[in-house]
PDB file of C-alpha atoms and ligand atoms in Angstrom:
ATOM      1  CA  MET O 454     235.449 236.148 110.228  1.00 56.00           C
ATOM      2  CA  ASN O 455     233.950 234.300 113.180  1.00 57.00           C
ATOM      3  CA  THR O 456     231.277 232.043 111.688  1.00 65.00           C
ATOM      4  CA  LYS O 457     230.580 230.255 115.126  1.00 71.00           C
ATOM      5  CA  LYS O 458     226.781 230.561 115.621  1.00 83.00           C
ATOM      6  CA  ASN O 459     225.199 230.449 119.128  1.00 95.00           C
ATOM      7  CA  LYS O 460     221.408 229.844 118.705  1.00 97.00           C
ATOM      8  CA  GLY O 461     219.010 229.799 121.608  1.00 98.00           C
ATOM      9  CA  ARG O 462     216.128 227.455 122.112  1.00 98.00           C
ATOM     10  CA  LEU O 463     212.341 227.250 122.469  1.00 98.00           C
ATOM     11  CA  GLU O 464     210.705 225.573 125.251  1.00 98.00           C
ATOM     12  CA  VAL O 465     206.609 224.858 125.289  1.00 98.00           C
ATOM     13  CA  VAL O 466     204.698 224.446 128.437  1.00 98.00           C
ATOM     14  CA  CYS O 467     201.090 223.481 127.408  1.00 98.00           C
ATOM     15  CA  GLY O 468     197.990 221.673 128.856  1.00 98.00           C
ATOM     16  CA  SER O 469     194.373 222.417 130.003  1.00 98.00           C
ATOM     17  CA  MET O 470     193.471 225.272 132.214  1.00 98.00           C
ATOM     18  CA  PHE O 471     194.350 224.631 135.879  1.00 97.00           C
ATOM     19  CA  SER O 472     197.140 222.388 134.956  1.00 98.00           C
ATOM     20  CA  GLY O 473     200.147 224.651 136.390  1.00 97.00           C
ATOM     21  CA  LYS O 474     201.188 226.076 133.147  1.00 97.00           C
ATOM     22  CA  THR O 475     201.916 229.453 134.492  1.00 96.00           C
ATOM     23  CA  GLU O 476     203.516 228.071 137.558  1.00 96.00           C
ATOM     24  CA  GLU O 477     206.015 226.244 135.630  1.00 98.00           C
ATOM     25  CA  LEU O 478     206.936 229.152 133.592  1.00 97.00           C
ATOM     26  CA  LEU O 479     207.457 231.328 136.646  1.00 97.00           C
ATOM     27  CA  ARG O 480     209.424 228.460 138.163  1.00 97.00           C
ATOM     28  CA  ARG O 481     211.825 228.356 135.122  1.00 98.00           C
ATOM     29  CA  LEU O 482     212.020 232.168 134.923  1.00 97.00           C
ATOM     30  CA  LYS O 483     213.043 232.274 138.524  1.00 97.00           C
ATOM     31  CA  ARG O 484     215.689 229.357 137.948  1.00 98.00           C
ATOM     32  CA  ALA O 485     217.117 231.426 135.335  1.00 98.00           C
ATOM     33  CA  GLU O 486     217.469 234.574 137.540  1.00 97.00           C
ATOM     34  CA  PHE O 487     219.152 232.231 140.333  1.00 98.00           C
ATOM     35  CA  ALA O 488     221.672 231.360 137.677  1.00 98.00           C
ATOM     36  CA  LYS O 489     222.368 235.366 137.054  1.00 98.00           C
ATOM     37  CA  GLN O 490     220.465 235.411 133.732  1.00 98.00           C
ATOM     38  CA  ASN O 491     218.656 238.581 132.608  1.00 98.00           C
ATOM     39  CA  VAL O 492     214.734 237.574 132.048  1.00 98.00           C
ATOM     40  CA  LEU O 493     212.012 239.489 130.188  1.00 97.00           C
ATOM     41  CA  THR O 494     208.527 238.633 130.934  1.00 97.00           C
ATOM     42  CA  VAL O 495     205.861 239.307 128.351  1.00 96.00           C
ATOM     43  CA  LYS O 496     202.033 238.746 128.554  1.00 94.00           C
ATOM     44  CA  HIS O 497     198.998 239.220 126.181  1.00 94.00           C
ATOM     45  CA  SER O 498     196.919 242.454 126.677  1.00 93.00           C
ATOM     46  CA  ILE O 499     193.731 240.325 126.415  1.00 91.00           C
ATOM     47  CA  ASP O 500     194.273 238.525 129.936  1.00 76.00           C
ATOM     48  CA  LYS O 501     192.560 240.962 132.311  1.00 72.00           C
ATOM     49  CA  ARG O 502     191.140 238.466 134.459  1.00 67.00           C
ATOM     50  CA  LYS O 503     189.519 239.510 137.928  1.00 51.00           C
ATOM     51  CA  ASN O 504     191.922 239.988 140.846  1.00 51.00           C
ATOM     52  CA  MET O 505     194.581 240.129 138.261  1.00 55.00           C
ATOM     53  CA  CYS O 506     197.257 242.986 137.953  1.00 58.00           C
ATOM     54  CA  SER O 507     197.135 243.917 134.370  1.00 67.00           C
ATOM     55  CA  THR O 508     200.830 244.407 134.402  1.00 83.00           C
ATOM     56  CA  SER O 509     201.869 240.852 135.756  1.00 87.00           C
ATOM     57  CA  ILE O 510     201.256 237.417 134.823  1.00 89.00           C
ATOM     58  CA  SER O 511     199.722 235.467 137.636  1.00 86.00           C
ATOM     59  CA  SER O 512     199.076 231.735 138.253  1.00 86.00           C
ATOM     60  CA  HIS O 513     195.769 230.478 139.618  1.00 88.00           C
ATOM     61  CA  GLN O 514     197.810 229.854 143.055  1.00 86.00           C
ATOM     62  CA  GLY O 515     198.389 233.650 143.193  1.00 85.00           C
ATOM     63  CA  ARG O 516     202.063 233.652 142.257  1.00 87.00           C
ATOM     64  CA  GLU O 517     202.822 236.782 140.100  1.00 88.00           C
ATOM     65  CA  ARG O 518     205.466 238.292 138.332  1.00 92.00           C
ATOM     66  CA  ASN O 519     205.783 241.661 136.322  1.00 92.00           C
ATOM     67  CA  ALA O 520     205.625 241.493 132.622  1.00 95.00           C
ATOM     68  CA  PHE O 521     205.271 243.834 129.631  1.00 95.00           C
ATOM     69  CA  ILE O 522     201.938 243.967 127.920  1.00 95.00           C
ATOM     70  CA  ILE O 523     201.846 243.155 124.174  1.00 95.00           C
ATOM     71  CA  ASN O 524     198.957 243.257 121.854  1.00 95.00           C
ATOM     72  CA  ASN O 525     198.129 241.659 118.583  1.00 95.00           C
ATOM     73  CA  SER O 526     199.349 244.849 116.517  1.00 96.00           C
ATOM     74  CA  PRO O 527     202.444 244.600 114.363  1.00 94.00           C
ATOM     75  CA  LEU O 528     204.052 247.588 116.329  1.00 95.00           C
ATOM     76  CA  SER O 529     203.468 246.029 119.731  1.00 96.00           C
ATOM     77  CA  ILE O 530     204.808 242.569 118.731  1.00 96.00           C
ATOM     78  CA  GLU O 531     207.941 244.288 117.216  1.00 95.00           C
ATOM     79  CA  LYS O 532     208.397 245.976 120.416  1.00 96.00           C
ATOM     80  CA  ILE O 533     209.558 242.620 121.763  1.00 97.00           C
ATOM     81  CA  PHE O 534     212.862 243.055 119.665  1.00 96.00           C
ATOM     82  CA  GLU O 535     213.416 246.328 121.509  1.00 96.00           C
ATOM     83  CA  LEU O 536     212.759 244.883 124.880  1.00 97.00           C
ATOM     84  CA  ALA O 537     214.865 241.754 124.292  1.00 97.00           C
ATOM     85  CA  ASN O 538     218.012 243.902 124.144  1.00 95.00           C
ATOM     86  CA  PRO O 539     221.494 242.100 124.009  1.00 96.00           C
ATOM     87  CA  ASN O 540     221.441 241.953 127.847  1.00 97.00           C
ATOM     88  CA  ILE O 541     218.456 239.559 128.119  1.00 98.00           C
ATOM     89  CA  ASP O 542     219.088 236.034 128.058  1.00 98.00           C
ATOM     90  CA  VAL O 543     215.574 234.517 128.628  1.00 98.00           C
ATOM     91  CA  ILE O 544     212.300 235.455 127.348  1.00 98.00           C
ATOM     92  CA  GLY O 545     209.114 234.021 128.952  1.00 98.00           C
ATOM     93  CA  ILE O 546     205.769 234.641 127.392  1.00 97.00           C
ATOM     94  CA  ASP O 547     202.498 233.650 128.902  1.00 96.00           C
ATOM     95  CA  GLU O 548     199.145 233.082 127.299  1.00 96.00           C
ATOM     96  CA  ILE O 549     200.959 232.484 124.043  1.00 97.00           C
ATOM     97  CA  GLN O 550     197.670 231.002 122.278  1.00 98.00           C
ATOM     98  CA  PHE O 551     196.361 234.490 121.980  1.00 97.00           C
ATOM     99  CA  PHE O 552     199.100 235.854 119.701  1.00 97.00           C
ATOM    100  CA  PRO O 553     198.816 236.100 116.065  1.00 96.00           C
ATOM    101  CA  GLN O 554     200.812 234.239 113.418  1.00 97.00           C
ATOM    102  CA  GLU O 555     203.500 236.916 113.343  1.00 96.00           C
ATOM    103  CA  MET O 556     204.659 235.817 116.746  1.00 97.00           C
ATOM    104  CA  ILE O 557     205.960 232.579 115.601  1.00 98.00           C
ATOM    105  CA  GLY O 558     208.499 234.537 113.360  1.00 97.00           C
ATOM    106  CA  VAL O 559     209.443 236.877 116.151  1.00 97.00           C
ATOM    107  CA  ILE O 560     210.212 233.779 118.501  1.00 98.00           C
ATOM    108  CA  TYR O 561     212.212 232.175 115.652  1.00 97.00           C
ATOM    109  CA  GLN O 562     214.369 235.461 115.390  1.00 97.00           C
ATOM    110  CA  LEU O 563     214.870 235.725 118.902  1.00 98.00           C
ATOM    111  CA  ILE O 564     215.931 231.907 119.096  1.00 98.00           C
ATOM    112  CA  ASP O 565     218.243 232.665 116.028  1.00 97.00           C
ATOM    113  CA  ALA O 566     219.596 235.698 118.188  1.00 97.00           C
ATOM    114  CA  GLY O 567     220.976 233.279 120.901  1.00 98.00           C
ATOM    115  CA  LYS O 568     217.913 233.828 123.212  1.00 98.00           C
ATOM    116  CA  ARG O 569     216.336 230.954 125.397  1.00 98.00           C
ATOM    117  CA  VAL O 570     212.472 231.591 124.929  1.00 98.00           C
ATOM    118  CA  ILE O 571     209.892 229.745 127.109  1.00 98.00           C
ATOM    119  CA  VAL O 572     206.201 230.106 126.125  1.00 98.00           C
ATOM    120  CA  ALA O 573     203.269 228.821 128.035  1.00 98.00           C
ATOM    121  CA  GLY O 574     199.699 228.512 126.833  1.00 98.00           C
ATOM    122  CA  LEU O 575     196.629 226.117 126.207  1.00 98.00           C
ATOM    123  CA  ASP O 576     197.103 223.655 123.572  1.00 98.00           C
ATOM    124  CA  LEU O 577     193.360 223.088 123.096  1.00 98.00           C
ATOM    125  CA  ASP O 578     190.352 225.583 123.009  1.00 98.00           C
ATOM    126  CA  PHE O 579     186.991 225.016 124.778  1.00 98.00           C
ATOM    127  CA  ARG O 580     185.896 223.184 121.884  1.00 98.00           C
ATOM    128  CA  GLY O 581     188.545 220.731 121.859  1.00 98.00           C
ATOM    129  CA  GLU O 582     190.393 222.327 118.756  1.00 98.00           C
ATOM    130  CA  PRO O 583     194.100 223.079 118.504  1.00 98.00           C
ATOM    131  CA  PHE O 584     194.451 226.796 119.858  1.00 98.00           C
ATOM    132  CA  GLY O 585     195.954 229.406 117.826  1.00 98.00           C
ATOM    133  CA  ILE O 586     199.729 229.305 117.126  1.00 98.00           C
ATOM    134  CA  MET O 587     200.401 226.650 119.770  1.00 98.00           C
ATOM    135  CA  PRO O 588     200.456 223.672 117.247  1.00 98.00           C
ATOM    136  CA  ALA O 589     203.103 225.310 115.222  1.00 98.00           C
ATOM    137  CA  LEU O 590     205.284 226.307 118.335  1.00 98.00           C
ATOM    138  CA  LEU O 591     205.006 222.718 119.455  1.00 98.00           C
ATOM    139  CA  ALA O 592     206.348 221.681 115.987  1.00 98.00           C
ATOM    140  CA  VAL O 593     209.438 223.782 116.300  1.00 97.00           C
ATOM    141  CA  ALA O 594     210.107 223.704 119.900  1.00 98.00           C
ATOM    142  CA  ASP O 595     213.285 222.191 121.185  1.00 98.00           C
ATOM    143  CA  GLU O 596     211.415 220.856 124.286  1.00 98.00           C
ATOM    144  CA  ALA O 597     207.552 220.399 124.950  1.00 98.00           C
ATOM    145  CA  LEU O 598     205.869 219.881 128.151  1.00 98.00           C
ATOM    146  CA  LYS O 599     202.173 218.961 128.273  1.00 98.00           C
ATOM    147  CA  LEU O 600     200.954 219.230 131.827  1.00 98.00           C
ATOM    148  CA  LYS O 601     197.496 217.956 133.237  1.00 97.00           C
ATOM    149  CA  ALA O 602     194.967 219.245 135.671  1.00 98.00           C
ATOM    150  CA  ILE O 603     192.592 216.909 137.725  1.00 98.00           C
ATOM    151  CA  CYS O 604     189.144 216.511 136.072  1.00 98.00           C
ATOM    152  CA  VAL O 605     186.905 218.118 138.452  1.00 98.00           C
ATOM    153  CA  THR O 606     183.960 215.563 137.684  1.00 98.00           C
ATOM    154  CA  CYS O 607     185.869 212.070 138.232  1.00 98.00           C
ATOM    155  CA  GLY O 608     189.449 212.844 139.182  1.00 98.00           C
ATOM    156  CA  LYS O 609     191.163 211.558 136.262  1.00 98.00           C
ATOM    157  CA  ASP O 610     193.835 213.370 134.587  1.00 98.00           C
ATOM    158  CA  ALA O 611     192.143 216.289 132.506  1.00 98.00           C
ATOM    159  CA  TYR O 612     192.876 216.696 128.745  1.00 96.00           C
ATOM    160  CA  HIS O 613     190.222 219.392 128.146  1.00 98.00           C
ATOM    161  CA  THR O 614     189.197 222.805 129.330  1.00 98.00           C
ATOM    162  CA  GLN O 615     185.404 222.630 129.643  1.00 98.00           C
ATOM    163  CA  ARG O 616     183.425 226.052 129.307  1.00 98.00           C
ATOM    164  CA  ILE O 617     180.415 226.358 131.251  1.00 98.00           C
ATOM    165  CA  VAL O 618     177.639 229.251 130.383  1.00 96.00           C
ATOM    166  CA  ASN O 619     174.833 229.624 132.713  1.00 95.00           C
ATOM    167  CA  GLY O 620     175.597 226.329 134.025  1.00 96.00           C
ATOM    168  CA  LYS O 621     175.414 224.383 130.755  1.00 97.00           C
ATOM    169  CA  PRO O 622     178.536 223.179 128.676  1.00 98.00           C
ATOM    170  CA  ALA O 623     179.252 226.023 126.062  1.00 98.00           C
ATOM    171  CA  LYS O 624     178.312 225.408 122.222  1.00 98.00           C
ATOM    172  CA  TYR O 625     180.918 224.519 119.497  1.00 98.00           C
ATOM    173  CA  SER O 626     179.713 227.737 117.853  1.00 98.00           C
ATOM    174  CA  ASP O 627     180.512 230.184 120.740  1.00 98.00           C
ATOM    175  CA  PRO O 628     183.201 232.731 120.520  1.00 98.00           C
ATOM    176  CA  ILE O 629     186.826 231.165 120.932  1.00 98.00           C
ATOM    177  CA  ILE O 630     188.010 233.917 123.229  1.00 97.00           C
ATOM    178  CA  LEU O 631     186.284 234.365 126.714  1.00 97.00           C
ATOM    179  CA  VAL O 632     188.653 235.475 129.528  1.00 95.00           C
ATOM    180  CA  GLY O 633     187.896 234.055 132.774  1.00 95.00           C
ATOM    181  CA  ALA O 634     188.798 231.451 135.356  1.00 94.00           C
ATOM    182  CA  GLU O 635     186.566 229.060 137.784  1.00 95.00           C
ATOM    183  CA  GLU O 636     183.495 231.028 136.869  1.00 95.00           C
ATOM    184  CA  CYS O 637     183.379 229.724 133.411  1.00 97.00           C
ATOM    185  CA  TYR O 638     186.005 227.022 133.143  1.00 98.00           C
ATOM    186  CA  GLU O 639     186.611 223.567 134.430  1.00 98.00           C
ATOM    187  CA  ALA O 640     189.248 220.954 133.911  1.00 98.00           C
ATOM    188  CA  ARG O 641     187.726 217.782 132.421  1.00 98.00           C
ATOM    189  CA  CYS O 642     188.966 214.438 131.354  1.00 98.00           C
ATOM    190  CA  ARG O 643     188.291 213.077 127.757  1.00 98.00           C
ATOM    191  CA  ASN O 644     185.203 210.948 129.316  1.00 98.00           C
ATOM    192  CA  CYS O 645     183.695 213.998 131.228  1.00 98.00           C
ATOM    193  CA  PHE O 646     184.107 216.686 128.577  1.00 98.00           C
ATOM    194  CA  GLU O 647     180.971 217.834 126.891  1.00 98.00           C
ATOM    195  CA  ILE O 648     180.548 219.562 123.444  1.00 98.00           C
ATOM    196  CA  ASP O 649     177.772 219.508 121.070  1.00 97.00           C
ATOM    197  CA  GLN O 650     180.023 218.985 117.812  1.00 95.00           C
ATOM    198  CA  LEU O 651     183.110 216.979 116.785  1.00 94.00           C
ATOM    199  CA  PRO O 652     186.235 218.862 116.357  1.00 95.00           C
ATOM    200  CA  SER O 653     186.913 219.976 112.616  1.00 95.00           C
ATOM    201  CA  PHE O 654     189.836 217.538 112.090  1.00 93.00           C
ATOM    202  CA  VAL O 655     187.344 214.587 112.214  1.00 92.00           C
ATOM    203  CA  THR O 656     186.335 214.233 108.482  1.00 86.00           C
ATOM    204  CA  PRO O 657     182.835 213.659 107.849  1.00 79.00           C
ATOM    205  CA  SER O 658     183.310 211.215 104.778  1.00 80.00           C
ATOM    206  CA  ILE O 659     186.022 209.003 107.160  1.00 79.00           C
ATOM    207  CA  ASN O 660     183.750 208.618 110.088  1.00 76.00           C
ATOM    208  CA  LYS O 661     183.300 205.770 112.505  1.00 76.00           C
ATOM    209  CA  GLU O 662     179.546 205.814 111.882  1.00 74.00           C
ATOM    210  CA  ASN O 663     180.722 204.267 108.286  1.00 74.00           C
ATOM    211  CA  MET O 664     181.955 201.321 110.293  1.00 74.00           C
ATOM    212  CA  THR O 665     180.357 198.520 112.075  1.00 67.00           C
ATOM    213  CA  SER O 666     183.503 197.437 114.306  1.00 67.00           C
ATOM    214  CA  LEU O 667     183.667 200.469 116.455  1.00 63.00           C
TER     215      LEU O 667
HETATM  216  P1  TMP B1139     195.282 229.875 131.702  1.00 60.42           P
HETATM  217  O1  TMP B1139     195.447 228.658 130.968  1.00 60.42           O
HETATM  218  O2  TMP B1139     196.253 230.547 132.404  1.00 60.42           O
HETATM  219  O3  TMP B1139     194.254 229.183 133.055  1.00 60.42           O
HETATM  220  O4  TMP B1139     194.234 230.805 131.020  1.00 60.42           O
HETATM  221  C1  TMP B1139     193.659 230.866 130.013  1.00 60.42           C
HETATM  222  C2  TMP B1139     192.660 231.850 129.336  1.00 60.42           C
HETATM  223  O5  TMP B1139     192.381 231.529 128.103  1.00 60.42           O
HETATM  224  C3  TMP B1139     191.778 232.178 130.273  1.00 60.42           C
HETATM  225  O6  TMP B1139     191.534 233.695 130.598  1.00 60.42           O
HETATM  226  C4  TMP B1139     190.551 231.692 129.607  1.00 60.42           C
HETATM  227  C5  TMP B1139     190.906 231.902 128.009  1.00 60.42           C
HETATM  228  N1  TMP B1139     190.452 231.035 127.203  1.00 60.42           N
HETATM  229  C6  TMP B1139     189.710 231.306 126.094  1.00 60.42           C
HETATM  230  O7  TMP B1139     189.516 232.600 125.662  1.00 60.42           O
HETATM  231  N2  TMP B1139     189.168 230.354 125.183  1.00 60.42           N
HETATM  232  C7  TMP B1139     189.101 229.170 125.703  1.00 60.42           C
HETATM  233  O8  TMP B1139     188.651 228.332 124.578  1.00 60.42           O
HETATM  234  C8  TMP B1139     189.674 228.820 126.666  1.00 60.42           C
HETATM  235  C9  TMP B1139     189.854 227.164 127.133  1.00 60.42           C
HETATM  236  C10 TMP B1139     190.304 229.552 127.469  1.00 60.42           C
HETATM  237 MG1   MG B1140     198.039 230.696 133.417  1.00 60.42          MG
HETATM  238 ZN1   ZN B1141     186.344 213.059 134.326  1.00 60.42          ZN
END
């Protein structure tokens, strides 16, 4: 019996909006094709931004690539196994933050089956909280790249994505999902980011207000 295993790998590209995540994903997929590899491209059905073709992933710079649309239903997610047939070497998935927990197991099994999986998505939501399945994927990734945009207010590296509603910073209690681009989002550094509540990982009982030195 041949027991030699040939597992694949997981690469994660994350960062704020406008940091070039989709550009980087497209670049890696293009390079794989130059190397004569077969690529499967997947995107989430949620992402229907204006000027965006619903069957392709596109970067803010306008670069595009045809993609299979997957939604959150188990049947749709399972379809990836069918699409990732033995001929497929590389699987690229954009907007990974929108997918449910089940996607982690699907990615794990694809890697087990020898596929190189490259995912791109937001590490933080507009509240500054880790976004969906991204933290788990970063933990199991073979390679992770965190990209930075430029803060529109001061020009420093942008760590956050600021959501703007009616000209004002969105409230922490607003819904997490709001599809959009420049009309409702800006890249901001930590100094210029505005939100009305601390992230949930700051424990109220262990708070700097209880200390005099900070
Ligand atoms: P992008 O990272 O490719 O620019 O796209 C991110 C998408 O995620 C965009 O449609 C806006 C959406 N989004 C949310 O739904 N909630 C959020 O908290 C943030 C920051 C973005
Ligand atoms: Mg993108
Ligand atoms: Zn700034």
